[in-house]
CSV table of C-alpha atoms in Angstrom, one decimal:
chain,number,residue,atom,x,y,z
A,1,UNK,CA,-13.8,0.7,-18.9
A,2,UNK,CA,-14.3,2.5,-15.5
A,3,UNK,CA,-12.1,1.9,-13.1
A,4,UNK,CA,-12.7,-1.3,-10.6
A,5,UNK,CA,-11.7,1.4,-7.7
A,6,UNK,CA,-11.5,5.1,-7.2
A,7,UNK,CA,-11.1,7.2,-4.1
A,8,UNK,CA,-11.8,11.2,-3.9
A,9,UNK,CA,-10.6,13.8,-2.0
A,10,UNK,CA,-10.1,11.1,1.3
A,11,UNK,CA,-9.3,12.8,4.3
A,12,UNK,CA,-8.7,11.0,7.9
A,13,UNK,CA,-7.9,12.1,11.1
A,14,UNK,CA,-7.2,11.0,14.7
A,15,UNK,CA,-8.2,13.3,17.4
A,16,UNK,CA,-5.6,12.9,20.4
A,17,UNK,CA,-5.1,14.4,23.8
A,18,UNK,CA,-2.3,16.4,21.8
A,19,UNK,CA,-4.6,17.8,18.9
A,20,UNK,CA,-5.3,16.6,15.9
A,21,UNK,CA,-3.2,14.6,13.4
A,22,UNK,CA,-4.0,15.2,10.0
A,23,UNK,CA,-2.7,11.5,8.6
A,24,UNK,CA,-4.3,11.7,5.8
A,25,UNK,CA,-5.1,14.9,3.6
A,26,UNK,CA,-7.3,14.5,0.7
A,27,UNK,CA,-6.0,11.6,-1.6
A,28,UNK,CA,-7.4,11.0,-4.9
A,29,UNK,CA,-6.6,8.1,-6.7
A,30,UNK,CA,-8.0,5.2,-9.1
A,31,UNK,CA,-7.4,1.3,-9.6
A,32,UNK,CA,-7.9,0.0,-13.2
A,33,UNK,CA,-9.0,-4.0,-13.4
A,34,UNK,CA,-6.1,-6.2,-13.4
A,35,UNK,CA,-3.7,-3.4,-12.5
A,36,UNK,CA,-0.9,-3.4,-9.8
A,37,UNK,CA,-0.6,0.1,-8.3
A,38,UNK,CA,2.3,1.2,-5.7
A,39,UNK,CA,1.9,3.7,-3.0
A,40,UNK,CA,5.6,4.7,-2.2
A,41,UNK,CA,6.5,7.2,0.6
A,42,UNK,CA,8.4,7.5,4.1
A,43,UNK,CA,6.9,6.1,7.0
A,44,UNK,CA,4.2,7.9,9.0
A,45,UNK,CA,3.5,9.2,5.4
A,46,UNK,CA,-0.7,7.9,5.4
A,47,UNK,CA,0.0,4.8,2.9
A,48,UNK,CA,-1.5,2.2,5.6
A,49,UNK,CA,-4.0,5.1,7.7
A,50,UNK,CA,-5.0,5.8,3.4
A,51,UNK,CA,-5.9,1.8,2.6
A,52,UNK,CA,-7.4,0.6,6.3
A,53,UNK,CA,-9.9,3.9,5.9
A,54,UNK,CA,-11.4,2.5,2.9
A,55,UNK,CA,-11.8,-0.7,4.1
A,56,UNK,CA,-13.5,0.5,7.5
A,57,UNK,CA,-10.7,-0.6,9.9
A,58,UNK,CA,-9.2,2.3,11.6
A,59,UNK,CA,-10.2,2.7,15.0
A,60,UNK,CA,-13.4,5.4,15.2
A,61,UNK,CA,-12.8,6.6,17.9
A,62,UNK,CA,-9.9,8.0,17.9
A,63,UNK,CA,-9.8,8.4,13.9
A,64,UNK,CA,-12.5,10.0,11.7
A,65,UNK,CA,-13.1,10.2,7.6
A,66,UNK,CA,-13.5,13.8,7.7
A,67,UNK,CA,-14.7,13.7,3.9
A,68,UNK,CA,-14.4,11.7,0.6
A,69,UNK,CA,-15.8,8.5,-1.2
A,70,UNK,CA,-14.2,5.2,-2.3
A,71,UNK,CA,-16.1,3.9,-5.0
A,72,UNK,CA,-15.5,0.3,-5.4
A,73,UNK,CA,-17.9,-1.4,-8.6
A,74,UNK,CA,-20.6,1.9,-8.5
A,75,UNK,CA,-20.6,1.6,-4.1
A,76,UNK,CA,-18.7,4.0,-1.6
A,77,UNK,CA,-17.3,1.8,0.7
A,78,UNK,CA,-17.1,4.8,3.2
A,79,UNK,CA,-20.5,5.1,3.0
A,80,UNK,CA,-21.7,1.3,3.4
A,81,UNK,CA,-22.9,0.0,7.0
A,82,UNK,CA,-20.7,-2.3,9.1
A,83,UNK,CA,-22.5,-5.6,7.3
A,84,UNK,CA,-22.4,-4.5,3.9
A,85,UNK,CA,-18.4,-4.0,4.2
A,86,UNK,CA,-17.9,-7.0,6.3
A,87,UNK,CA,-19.0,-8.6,2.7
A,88,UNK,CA,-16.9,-6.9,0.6
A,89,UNK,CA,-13.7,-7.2,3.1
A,90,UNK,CA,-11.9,-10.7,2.6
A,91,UNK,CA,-14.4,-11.2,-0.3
A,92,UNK,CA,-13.8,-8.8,-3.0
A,93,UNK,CA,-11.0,-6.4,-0.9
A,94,UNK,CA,-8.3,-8.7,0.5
A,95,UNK,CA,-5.6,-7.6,2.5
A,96,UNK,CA,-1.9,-9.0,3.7
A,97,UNK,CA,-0.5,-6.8,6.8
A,98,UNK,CA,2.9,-5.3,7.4
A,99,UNK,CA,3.6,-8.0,10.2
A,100,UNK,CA,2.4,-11.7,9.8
A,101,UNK,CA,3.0,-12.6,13.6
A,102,UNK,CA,0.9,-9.7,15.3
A,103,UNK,CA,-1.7,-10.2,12.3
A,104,UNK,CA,-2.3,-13.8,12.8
A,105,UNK,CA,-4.2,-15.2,16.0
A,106,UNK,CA,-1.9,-17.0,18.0
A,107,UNK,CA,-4.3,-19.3,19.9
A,108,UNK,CA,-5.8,-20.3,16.5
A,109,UNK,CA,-4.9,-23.2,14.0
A,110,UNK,CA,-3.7,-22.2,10.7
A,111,UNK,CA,-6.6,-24.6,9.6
A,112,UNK,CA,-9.5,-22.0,11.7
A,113,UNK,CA,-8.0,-18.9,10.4
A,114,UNK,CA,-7.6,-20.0,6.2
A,115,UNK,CA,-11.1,-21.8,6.6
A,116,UNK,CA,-13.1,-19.1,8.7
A,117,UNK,CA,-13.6,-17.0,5.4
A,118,UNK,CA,-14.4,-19.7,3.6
A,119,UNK,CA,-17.3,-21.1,5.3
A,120,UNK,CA,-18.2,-16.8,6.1
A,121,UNK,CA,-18.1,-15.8,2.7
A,122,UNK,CA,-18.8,-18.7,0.4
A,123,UNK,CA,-20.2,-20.8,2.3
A,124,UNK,CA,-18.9,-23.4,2.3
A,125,UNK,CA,-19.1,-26.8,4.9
A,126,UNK,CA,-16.3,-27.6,7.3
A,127,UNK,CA,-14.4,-30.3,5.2
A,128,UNK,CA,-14.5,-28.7,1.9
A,129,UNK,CA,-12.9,-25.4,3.5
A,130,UNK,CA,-10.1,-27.8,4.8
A,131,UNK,CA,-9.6,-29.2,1.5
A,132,UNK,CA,-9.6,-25.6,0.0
A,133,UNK,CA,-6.9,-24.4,2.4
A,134,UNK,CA,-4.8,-27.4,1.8
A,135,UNK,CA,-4.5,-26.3,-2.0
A,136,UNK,CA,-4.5,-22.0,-0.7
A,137,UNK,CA,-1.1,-23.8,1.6
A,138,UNK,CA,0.3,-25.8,-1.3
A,139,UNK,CA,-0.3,-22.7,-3.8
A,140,UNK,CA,1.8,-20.6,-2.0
A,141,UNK,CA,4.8,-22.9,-1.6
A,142,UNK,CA,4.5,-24.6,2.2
A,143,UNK,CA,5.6,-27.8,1.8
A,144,UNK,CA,3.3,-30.7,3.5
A,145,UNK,CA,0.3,-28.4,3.4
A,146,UNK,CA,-1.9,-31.0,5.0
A,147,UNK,CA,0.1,-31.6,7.8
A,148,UNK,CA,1.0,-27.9,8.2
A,149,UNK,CA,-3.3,-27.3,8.6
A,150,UNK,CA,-3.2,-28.2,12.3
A,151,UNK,CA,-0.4,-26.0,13.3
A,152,UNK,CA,0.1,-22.6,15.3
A,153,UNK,CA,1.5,-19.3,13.8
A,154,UNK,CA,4.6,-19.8,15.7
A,155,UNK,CA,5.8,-22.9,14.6
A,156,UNK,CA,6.1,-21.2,11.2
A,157,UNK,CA,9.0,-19.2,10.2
A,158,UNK,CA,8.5,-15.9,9.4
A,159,UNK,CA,8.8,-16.3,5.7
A,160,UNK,CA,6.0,-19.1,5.9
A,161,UNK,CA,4.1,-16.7,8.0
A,162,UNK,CA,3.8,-14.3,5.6
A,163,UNK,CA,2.5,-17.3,2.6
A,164,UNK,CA,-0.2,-18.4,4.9
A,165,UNK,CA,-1.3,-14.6,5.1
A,166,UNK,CA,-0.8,-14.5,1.7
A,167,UNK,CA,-3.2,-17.8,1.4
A,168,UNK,CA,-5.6,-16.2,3.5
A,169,UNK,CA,-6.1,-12.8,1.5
A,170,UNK,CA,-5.9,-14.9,-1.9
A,171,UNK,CA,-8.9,-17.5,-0.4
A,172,UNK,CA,-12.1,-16.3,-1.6
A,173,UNK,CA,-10.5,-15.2,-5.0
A,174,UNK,CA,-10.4,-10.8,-4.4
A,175,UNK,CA,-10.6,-8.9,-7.3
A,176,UNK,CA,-8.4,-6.4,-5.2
A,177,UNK,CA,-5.8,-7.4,-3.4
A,178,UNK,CA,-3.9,-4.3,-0.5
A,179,UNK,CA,0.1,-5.8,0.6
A,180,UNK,CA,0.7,-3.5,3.2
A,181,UNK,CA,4.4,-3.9,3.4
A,182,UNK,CA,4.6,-7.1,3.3
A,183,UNK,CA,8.2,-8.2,3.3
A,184,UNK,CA,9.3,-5.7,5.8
A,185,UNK,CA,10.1,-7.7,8.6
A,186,UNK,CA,11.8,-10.9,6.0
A,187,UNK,CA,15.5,-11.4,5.3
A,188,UNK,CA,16.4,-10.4,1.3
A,189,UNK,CA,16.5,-13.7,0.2
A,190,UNK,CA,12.5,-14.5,1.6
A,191,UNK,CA,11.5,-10.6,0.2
A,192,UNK,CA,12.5,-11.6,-3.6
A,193,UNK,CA,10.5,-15.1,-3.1
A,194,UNK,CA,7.5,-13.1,-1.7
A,195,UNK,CA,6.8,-10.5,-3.9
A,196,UNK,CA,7.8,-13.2,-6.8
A,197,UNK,CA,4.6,-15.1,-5.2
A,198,UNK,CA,2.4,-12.4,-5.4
A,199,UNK,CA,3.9,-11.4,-9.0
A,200,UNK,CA,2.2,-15.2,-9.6
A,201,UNK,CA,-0.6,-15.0,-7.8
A,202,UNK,CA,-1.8,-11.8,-9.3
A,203,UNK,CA,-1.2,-13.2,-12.6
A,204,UNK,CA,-2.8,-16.3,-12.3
A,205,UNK,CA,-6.0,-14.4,-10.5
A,206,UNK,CA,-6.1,-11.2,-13.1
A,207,UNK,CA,-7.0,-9.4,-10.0
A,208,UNK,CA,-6.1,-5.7,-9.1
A,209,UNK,CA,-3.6,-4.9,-6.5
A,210,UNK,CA,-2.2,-2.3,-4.4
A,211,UNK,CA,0.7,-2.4,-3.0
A,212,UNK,CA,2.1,-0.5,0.2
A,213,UNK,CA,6.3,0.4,0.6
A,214,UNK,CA,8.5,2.5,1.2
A,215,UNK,CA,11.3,0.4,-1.0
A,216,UNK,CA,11.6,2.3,-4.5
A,217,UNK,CA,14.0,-1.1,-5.4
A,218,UNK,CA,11.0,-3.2,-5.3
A,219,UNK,CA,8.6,-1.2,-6.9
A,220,UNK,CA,10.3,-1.4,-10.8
A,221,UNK,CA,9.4,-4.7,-11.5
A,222,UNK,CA,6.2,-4.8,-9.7
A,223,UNK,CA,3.7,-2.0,-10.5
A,224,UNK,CA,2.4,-0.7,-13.4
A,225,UNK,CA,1.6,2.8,-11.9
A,226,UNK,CA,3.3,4.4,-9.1
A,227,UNK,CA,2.1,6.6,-6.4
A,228,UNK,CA,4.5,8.7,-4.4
A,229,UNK,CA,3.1,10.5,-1.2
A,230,UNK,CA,4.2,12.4,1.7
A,231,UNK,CA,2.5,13.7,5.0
A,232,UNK,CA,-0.6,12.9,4.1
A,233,UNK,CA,-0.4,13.9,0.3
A,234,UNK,CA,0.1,12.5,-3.1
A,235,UNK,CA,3.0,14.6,-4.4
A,236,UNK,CA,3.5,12.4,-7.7
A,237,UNK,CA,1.6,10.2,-9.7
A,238,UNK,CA,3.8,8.4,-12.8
A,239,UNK,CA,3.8,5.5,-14.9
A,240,UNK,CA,6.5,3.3,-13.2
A,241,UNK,CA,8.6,4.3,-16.6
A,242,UNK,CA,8.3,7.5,-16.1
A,243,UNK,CA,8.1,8.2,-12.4
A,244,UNK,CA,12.4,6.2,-12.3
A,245,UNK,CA,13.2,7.8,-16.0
A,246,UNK,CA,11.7,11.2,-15.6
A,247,UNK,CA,11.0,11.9,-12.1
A,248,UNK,CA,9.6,15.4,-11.1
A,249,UNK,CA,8.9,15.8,-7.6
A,250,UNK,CA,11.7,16.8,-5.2
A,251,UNK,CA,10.5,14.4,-3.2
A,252,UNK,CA,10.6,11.4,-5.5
A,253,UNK,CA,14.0,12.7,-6.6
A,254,UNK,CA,15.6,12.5,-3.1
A,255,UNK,CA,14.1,8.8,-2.7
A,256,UNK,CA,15.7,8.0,-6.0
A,257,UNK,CA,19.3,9.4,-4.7
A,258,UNK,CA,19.3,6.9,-1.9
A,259,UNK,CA,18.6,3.6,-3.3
A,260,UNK,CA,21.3,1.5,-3.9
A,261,UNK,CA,21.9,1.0,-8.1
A,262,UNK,CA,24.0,-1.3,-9.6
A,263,UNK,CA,25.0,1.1,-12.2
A,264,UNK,CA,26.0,4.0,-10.1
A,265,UNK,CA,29.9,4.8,-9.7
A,266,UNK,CA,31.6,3.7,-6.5
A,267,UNK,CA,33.0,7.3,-5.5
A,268,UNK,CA,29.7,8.6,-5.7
A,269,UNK,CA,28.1,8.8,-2.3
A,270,UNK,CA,24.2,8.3,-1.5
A,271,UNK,CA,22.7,11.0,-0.3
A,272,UNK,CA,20.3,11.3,2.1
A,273,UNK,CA,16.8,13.8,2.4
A,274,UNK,CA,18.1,16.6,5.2
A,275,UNK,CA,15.9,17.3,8.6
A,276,UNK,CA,12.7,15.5,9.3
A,277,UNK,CA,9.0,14.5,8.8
A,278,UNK,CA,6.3,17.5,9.4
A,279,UNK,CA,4.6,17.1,12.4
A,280,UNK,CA,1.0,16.3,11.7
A,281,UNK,CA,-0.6,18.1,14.5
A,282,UNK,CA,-0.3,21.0,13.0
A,283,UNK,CA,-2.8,21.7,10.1
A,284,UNK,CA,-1.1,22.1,6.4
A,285,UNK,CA,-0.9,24.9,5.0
A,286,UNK,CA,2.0,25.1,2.5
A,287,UNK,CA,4.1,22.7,1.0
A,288,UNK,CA,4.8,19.5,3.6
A,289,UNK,CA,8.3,19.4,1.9
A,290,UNK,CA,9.8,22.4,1.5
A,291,UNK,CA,11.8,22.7,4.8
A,292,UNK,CA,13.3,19.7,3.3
A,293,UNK,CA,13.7,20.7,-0.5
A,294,UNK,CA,17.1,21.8,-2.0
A,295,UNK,CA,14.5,23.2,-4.7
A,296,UNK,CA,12.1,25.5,-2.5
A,297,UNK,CA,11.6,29.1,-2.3
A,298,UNK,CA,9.3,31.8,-0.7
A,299,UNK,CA,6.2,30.8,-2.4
A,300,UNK,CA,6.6,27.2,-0.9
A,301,UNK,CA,6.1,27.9,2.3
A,302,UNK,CA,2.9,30.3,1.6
A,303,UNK,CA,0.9,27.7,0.1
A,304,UNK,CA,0.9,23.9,-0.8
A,305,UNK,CA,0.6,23.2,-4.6
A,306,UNK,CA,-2.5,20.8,-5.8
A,307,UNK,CA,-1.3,17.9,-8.3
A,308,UNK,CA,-1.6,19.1,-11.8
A,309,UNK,CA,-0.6,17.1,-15.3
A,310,UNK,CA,3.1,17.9,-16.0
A,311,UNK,CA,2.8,15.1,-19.2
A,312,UNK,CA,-0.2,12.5,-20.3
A,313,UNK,CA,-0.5,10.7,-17.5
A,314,UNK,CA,2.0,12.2,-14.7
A,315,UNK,CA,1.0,14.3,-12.3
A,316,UNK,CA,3.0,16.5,-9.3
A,317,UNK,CA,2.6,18.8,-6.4
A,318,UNK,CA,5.1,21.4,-7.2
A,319,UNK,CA,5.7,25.3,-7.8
A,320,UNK,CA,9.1,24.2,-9.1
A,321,UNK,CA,10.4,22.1,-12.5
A,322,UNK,CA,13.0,20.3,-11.1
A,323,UNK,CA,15.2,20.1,-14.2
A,324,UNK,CA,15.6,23.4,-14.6
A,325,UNK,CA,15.3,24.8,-10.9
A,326,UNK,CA,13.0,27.5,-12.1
A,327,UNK,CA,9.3,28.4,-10.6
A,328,UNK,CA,6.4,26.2,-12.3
């Protein structure tokens, strides 16, 4: 079965008074039916710039697609005119944002915002949109939905924020569904009833999903397939398995050291990744990571490795096998 989504060789940019900022820097990628996906990497990495291209909502002005296709069902989104992706978006390609307060319109009811896709994209008349929301509201665990309909964003907390966003994405039934970071800004506690919500949700809907972090600890139990970039690139691409039992990037290797495991021995410390992000105003030329890699030598700062299949189904962007040091 072809895949519901796949993206080629995506490249964005944003052209500011300093130069250009290469965000994003020829992604390729695919989404299976049914599938959860996790894009993992630092912030600043391309994850959001990577997802809001394909769905037409980075600024143009100041950012550009310099080149690639997302094919979503046999269409390129990127190549699709302003109407024919305001159909898809909401519709088909749902998305929850990073921060449910700056996201949602203040001077709007809950009641407008759940029931303005509704009545865009299905059609349907005022008071069966209200009656639809009131189930979206009591789906995603806010008590008293009906009540709740009339109210402002901020007279929710920001746990109950983030359901109603949730509601809204999940409205017109999406067969894919992008959280970008969506438990960020939440206390622990409201995190693990979140993503167990969307666990649910996706379930009961059998649609797609891809899902935005930069939390390695929440991605285990989640995704079926994991996607790990950096600056711009994908540096590894894993079965969630594989990519935690067998990781091979250097990259994906330091994120493992510092996350917090239950199993790991008190006297051993966490370690952290040395030095800092590239900057992207400078065009890339060799590998984004080896200032930062304990495993890097001469050849890594010449030129940047492309992924290539290191087992069925796992893929890095390395000149180095990380298990036994030596060059790849």
């Amino acid at each position: 079965m072809p895949p519901i989504l796949e993206v080629t060789n995506l490249k964005t940019h944003f052209n500011t008074p300093e130069g250009i900022v290469y965000a994003v820097n020829g992604i390729s990628y695919h989404l299976k039916e049914g599938e959860t996906l996790a894009v993992v990497g630092e912030s600043g990495c391309g994850k959001s710039v990577s997802m809001m291209s394909i769905l037409g909502l980075i600024p143009i002005p100041p950012g550009k697609i310099v080149s690639g296709s997302a094919v979503y069902w046999g269409k390129d989104l990127l190549h699709m005119s302003e109407k024919e992706l305001g159909q898809v978006r909401g519709k088909e390609i749902a998305m929850i944002f990073q921060d449910p307060m700056t996201s949602l319109n203040p001077v709007l009811t809950v009641k407008r915002q759940i029931t303005e896709s509704l009545q865009v994209h299905i059609g349907m008349k005022p008071n069966q949109a209200a009656d639809r929301a009131v189930q979206l509201l009591e789906m995603v665990g806010i008590p008293d939905p009906k009540r709740r309909l009339s109210d402002y964003p901020h007279q929710f907390s920001g746990g109950m924020r983030q359901r109603v966003m949730i509601a809204m994405a999940l409205a017109c039934n999406p067969s894919v569904l992008i959280a970008d970071e969506p438990t960020t800004a939440l206390d622990v506690t409201i995190q693990a009833q979140i993503i167990e919500l969307v666990i649910q949700m996706r379930q009961q809907l059998g649609m797609a999903m891809i899902w935005i972090t930069h939390d390695l600890g929440v991605v285990a139990g989640l995704a079926d397939r994991v996607m790990v970039m950096y600056a711009g690139f994908i540096v590894e691409k894993a079965v969630v398995d594989d990519l935690y039992v067998d990781p091979r990037h250097p990259y994906t290797l330091a994120l493992l050291s510092a996350l917090p495991r239950a199993d790991r021995r008190r006297d051993r410390r966490l370690k952290s990744i040395p030095g800092a992000p590239p900057n992207l105003l400078a065009e890339p030329k060799s590998c984004p990571f080896a200032p930062r890699c304990e495993y890097s030598f001469e050849h890594c700062r010449v030129e940047n490795p492309i992924l290539n299949s290191v087992v069925d189904g796992h893929e890095i962007a390395c000149w180095v096998d990380v298990r036994t040091g030596a060059a790849r």
